[in-house]
Coordinates of C-alpha atoms and ligand atoms in Angstrom, one line a residue:
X1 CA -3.2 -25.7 -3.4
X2 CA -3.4 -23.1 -0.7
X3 CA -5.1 -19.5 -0.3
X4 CA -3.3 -16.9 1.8
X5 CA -4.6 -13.4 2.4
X6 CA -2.3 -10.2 1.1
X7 CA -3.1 -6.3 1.6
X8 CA -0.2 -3.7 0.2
X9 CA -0.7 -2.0 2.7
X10 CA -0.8 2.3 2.2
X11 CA 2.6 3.0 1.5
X12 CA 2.8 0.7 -1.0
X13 CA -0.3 2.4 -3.0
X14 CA 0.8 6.0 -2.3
X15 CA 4.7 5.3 -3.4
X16 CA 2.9 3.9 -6.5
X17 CA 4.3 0.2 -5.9
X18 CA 0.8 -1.6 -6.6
X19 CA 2.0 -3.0 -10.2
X20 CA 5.9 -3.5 -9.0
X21 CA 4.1 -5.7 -5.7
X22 CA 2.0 -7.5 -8.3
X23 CA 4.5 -8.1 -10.4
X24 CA 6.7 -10.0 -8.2
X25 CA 3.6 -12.6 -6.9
X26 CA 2.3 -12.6 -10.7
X27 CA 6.1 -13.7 -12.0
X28 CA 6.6 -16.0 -9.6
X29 CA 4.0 -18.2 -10.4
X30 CA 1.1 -17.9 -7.7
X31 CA -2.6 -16.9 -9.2
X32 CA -4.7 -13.9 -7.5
X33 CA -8.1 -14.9 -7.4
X34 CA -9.3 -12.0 -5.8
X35 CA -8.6 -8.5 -6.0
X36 CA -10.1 -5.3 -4.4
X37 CA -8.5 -1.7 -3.7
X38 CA -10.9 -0.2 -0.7
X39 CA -10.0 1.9 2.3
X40 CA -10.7 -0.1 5.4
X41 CA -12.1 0.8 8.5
X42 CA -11.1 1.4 11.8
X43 CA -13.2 -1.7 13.0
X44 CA -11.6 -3.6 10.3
X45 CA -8.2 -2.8 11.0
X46 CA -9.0 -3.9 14.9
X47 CA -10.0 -7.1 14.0
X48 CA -7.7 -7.5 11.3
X49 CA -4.8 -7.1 13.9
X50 CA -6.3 -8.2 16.5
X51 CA -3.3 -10.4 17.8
X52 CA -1.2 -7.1 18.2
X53 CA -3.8 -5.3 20.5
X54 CA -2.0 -5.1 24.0
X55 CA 1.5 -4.3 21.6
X56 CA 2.7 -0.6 21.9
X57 CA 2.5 0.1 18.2
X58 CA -1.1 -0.8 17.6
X59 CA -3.1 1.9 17.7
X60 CA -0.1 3.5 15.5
X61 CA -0.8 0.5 13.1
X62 CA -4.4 1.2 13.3
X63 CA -4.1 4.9 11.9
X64 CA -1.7 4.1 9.1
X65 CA -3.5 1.1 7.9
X66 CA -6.8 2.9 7.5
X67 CA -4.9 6.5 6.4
X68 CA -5.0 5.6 3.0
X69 CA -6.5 3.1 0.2
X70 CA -5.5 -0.5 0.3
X71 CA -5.3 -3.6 -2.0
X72 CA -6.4 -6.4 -0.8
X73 CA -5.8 -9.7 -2.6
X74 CA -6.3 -13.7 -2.0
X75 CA -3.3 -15.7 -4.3
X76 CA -3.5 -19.4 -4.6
X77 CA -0.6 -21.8 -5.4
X78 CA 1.4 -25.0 -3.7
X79 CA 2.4 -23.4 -0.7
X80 CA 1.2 -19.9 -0.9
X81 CA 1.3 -18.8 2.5
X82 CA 5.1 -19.8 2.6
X83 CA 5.9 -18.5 -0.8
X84 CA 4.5 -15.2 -0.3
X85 CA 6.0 -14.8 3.2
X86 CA 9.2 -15.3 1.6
X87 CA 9.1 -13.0 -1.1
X88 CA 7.5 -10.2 1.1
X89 CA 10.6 -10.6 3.6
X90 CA 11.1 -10.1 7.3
X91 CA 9.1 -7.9 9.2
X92 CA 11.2 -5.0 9.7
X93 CA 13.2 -3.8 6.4
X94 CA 15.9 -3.6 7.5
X95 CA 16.4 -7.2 8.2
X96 CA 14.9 -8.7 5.0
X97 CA 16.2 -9.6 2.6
X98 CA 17.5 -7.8 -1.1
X99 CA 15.3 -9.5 -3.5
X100 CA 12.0 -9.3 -0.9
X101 CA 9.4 -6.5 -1.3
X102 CA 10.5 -5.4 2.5
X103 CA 14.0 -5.4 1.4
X104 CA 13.9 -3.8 -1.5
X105 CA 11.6 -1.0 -0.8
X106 CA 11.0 -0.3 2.6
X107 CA 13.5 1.5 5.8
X108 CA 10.9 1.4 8.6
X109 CA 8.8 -0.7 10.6
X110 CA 6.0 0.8 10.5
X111 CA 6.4 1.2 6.5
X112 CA 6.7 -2.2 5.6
X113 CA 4.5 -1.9 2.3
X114 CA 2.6 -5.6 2.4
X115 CA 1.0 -7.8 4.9
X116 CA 1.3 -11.1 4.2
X117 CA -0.9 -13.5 6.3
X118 CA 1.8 -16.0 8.7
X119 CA -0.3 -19.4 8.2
X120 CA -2.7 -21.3 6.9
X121 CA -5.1 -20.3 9.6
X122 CA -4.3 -16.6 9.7
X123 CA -5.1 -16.7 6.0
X124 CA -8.5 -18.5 6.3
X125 CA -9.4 -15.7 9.0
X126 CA -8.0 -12.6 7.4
X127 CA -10.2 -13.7 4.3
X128 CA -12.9 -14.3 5.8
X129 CA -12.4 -10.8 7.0
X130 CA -12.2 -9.2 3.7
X131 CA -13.9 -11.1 1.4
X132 CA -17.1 -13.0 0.5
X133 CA -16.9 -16.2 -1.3
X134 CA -18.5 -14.5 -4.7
X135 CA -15.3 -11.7 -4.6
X136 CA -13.2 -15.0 -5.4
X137 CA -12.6 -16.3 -9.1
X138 CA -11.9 -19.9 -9.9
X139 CA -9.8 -20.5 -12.9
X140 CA -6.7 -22.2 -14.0
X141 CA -4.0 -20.3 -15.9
X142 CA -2.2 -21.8 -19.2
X143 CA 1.3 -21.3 -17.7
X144 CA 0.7 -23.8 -14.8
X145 CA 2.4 -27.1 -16.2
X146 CA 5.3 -24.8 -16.9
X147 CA 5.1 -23.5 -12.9
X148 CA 4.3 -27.1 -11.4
X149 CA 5.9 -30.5 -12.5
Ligands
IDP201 P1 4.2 -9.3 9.8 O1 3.5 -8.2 9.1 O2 5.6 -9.5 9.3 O3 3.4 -10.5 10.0 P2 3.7 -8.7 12.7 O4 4.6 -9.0 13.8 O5 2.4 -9.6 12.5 O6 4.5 -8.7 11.3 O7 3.2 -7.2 12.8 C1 2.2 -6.6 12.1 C2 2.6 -5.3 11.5 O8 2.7 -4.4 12.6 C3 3.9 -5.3 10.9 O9 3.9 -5.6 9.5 C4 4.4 -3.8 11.0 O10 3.7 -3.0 10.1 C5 3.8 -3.5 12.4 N1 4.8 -3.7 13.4 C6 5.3 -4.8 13.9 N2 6.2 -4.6 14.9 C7 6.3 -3.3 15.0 C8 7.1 -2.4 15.8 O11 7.9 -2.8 16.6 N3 6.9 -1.1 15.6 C9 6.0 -0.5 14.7 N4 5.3 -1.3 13.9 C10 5.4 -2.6 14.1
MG202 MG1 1.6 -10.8 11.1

């Protein structure tokens, strides 16, 4: 089982697209174990991007990302990071895919409505980030043996 990090990011809570987002990593069979709307803060958003700092549209990033309330959430399944990269879509919107969140909701860059952490290591950090080890929940859910052989 893997852990990978997830914020919808602002646009995704002020289009009102927090249950649509959670639907779609609920249905397809991952398990949040954590779960927390909060507004971040400037330092926060710096070191949660840190990777982008020398890129054009970071301070940009910086002022939407903190503009508005976020959710952040840890999910757990086989393959989490992958799965969830996959069904929040390329990058930019316009090149994702129909049937990702990107693709289905979102025309701009800068608007891209999740953040989805790239690897197992980005996720590990990013958590560490945003959460404390008693924000997470163990549990197994009933439906498992019908999402995993
Ligand atoms: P990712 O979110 O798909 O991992 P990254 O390349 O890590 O994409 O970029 C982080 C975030 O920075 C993107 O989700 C997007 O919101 C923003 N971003 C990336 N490239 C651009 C750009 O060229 N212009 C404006 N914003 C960008
Ligand atoms: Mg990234």
């Amino acid at each position: 089982m893997e852990r990978t990090f997830l914020m919808i990011k602002p646009d995704g809570v002020q289009r009102g697209l927090i249950g649509e987002i959670i639907s779609r990593i609920e249905r397809k069979g991952l398990r949040i174990v954590a779960i927390r709307m909060h507004r971040i803060t400037e330092d926060v958003a710096r070191r949660h991007y840190a990777e982008h700092v020398k890129k054009p549209f970071f301070s940009s990033l910086v002022d939407f990302i903190t503009s508005s309330p976020v959710v952040l959430m840890i999910a757990e399944g086989e393959n989490a990071v992958a799965v969830m990269r996959t069904i929040s879509g390329a990058t930019n919107p316009l090149e994702a895919l129909v049937g990702t969140i990107r693709g289905d909701y979102g025309l701009d860059v800068g608007r891209n409505l999740i953040h989805s952490a790239d690897s197992l290591e980005s996720a590990e950090r990013e958590i560490a980030i945003h959460f404390t080890d008693s924000d997470i929940v163990e549990y197994t859910k009933a439906e498992e043996t019908w999402v995993y052989e």
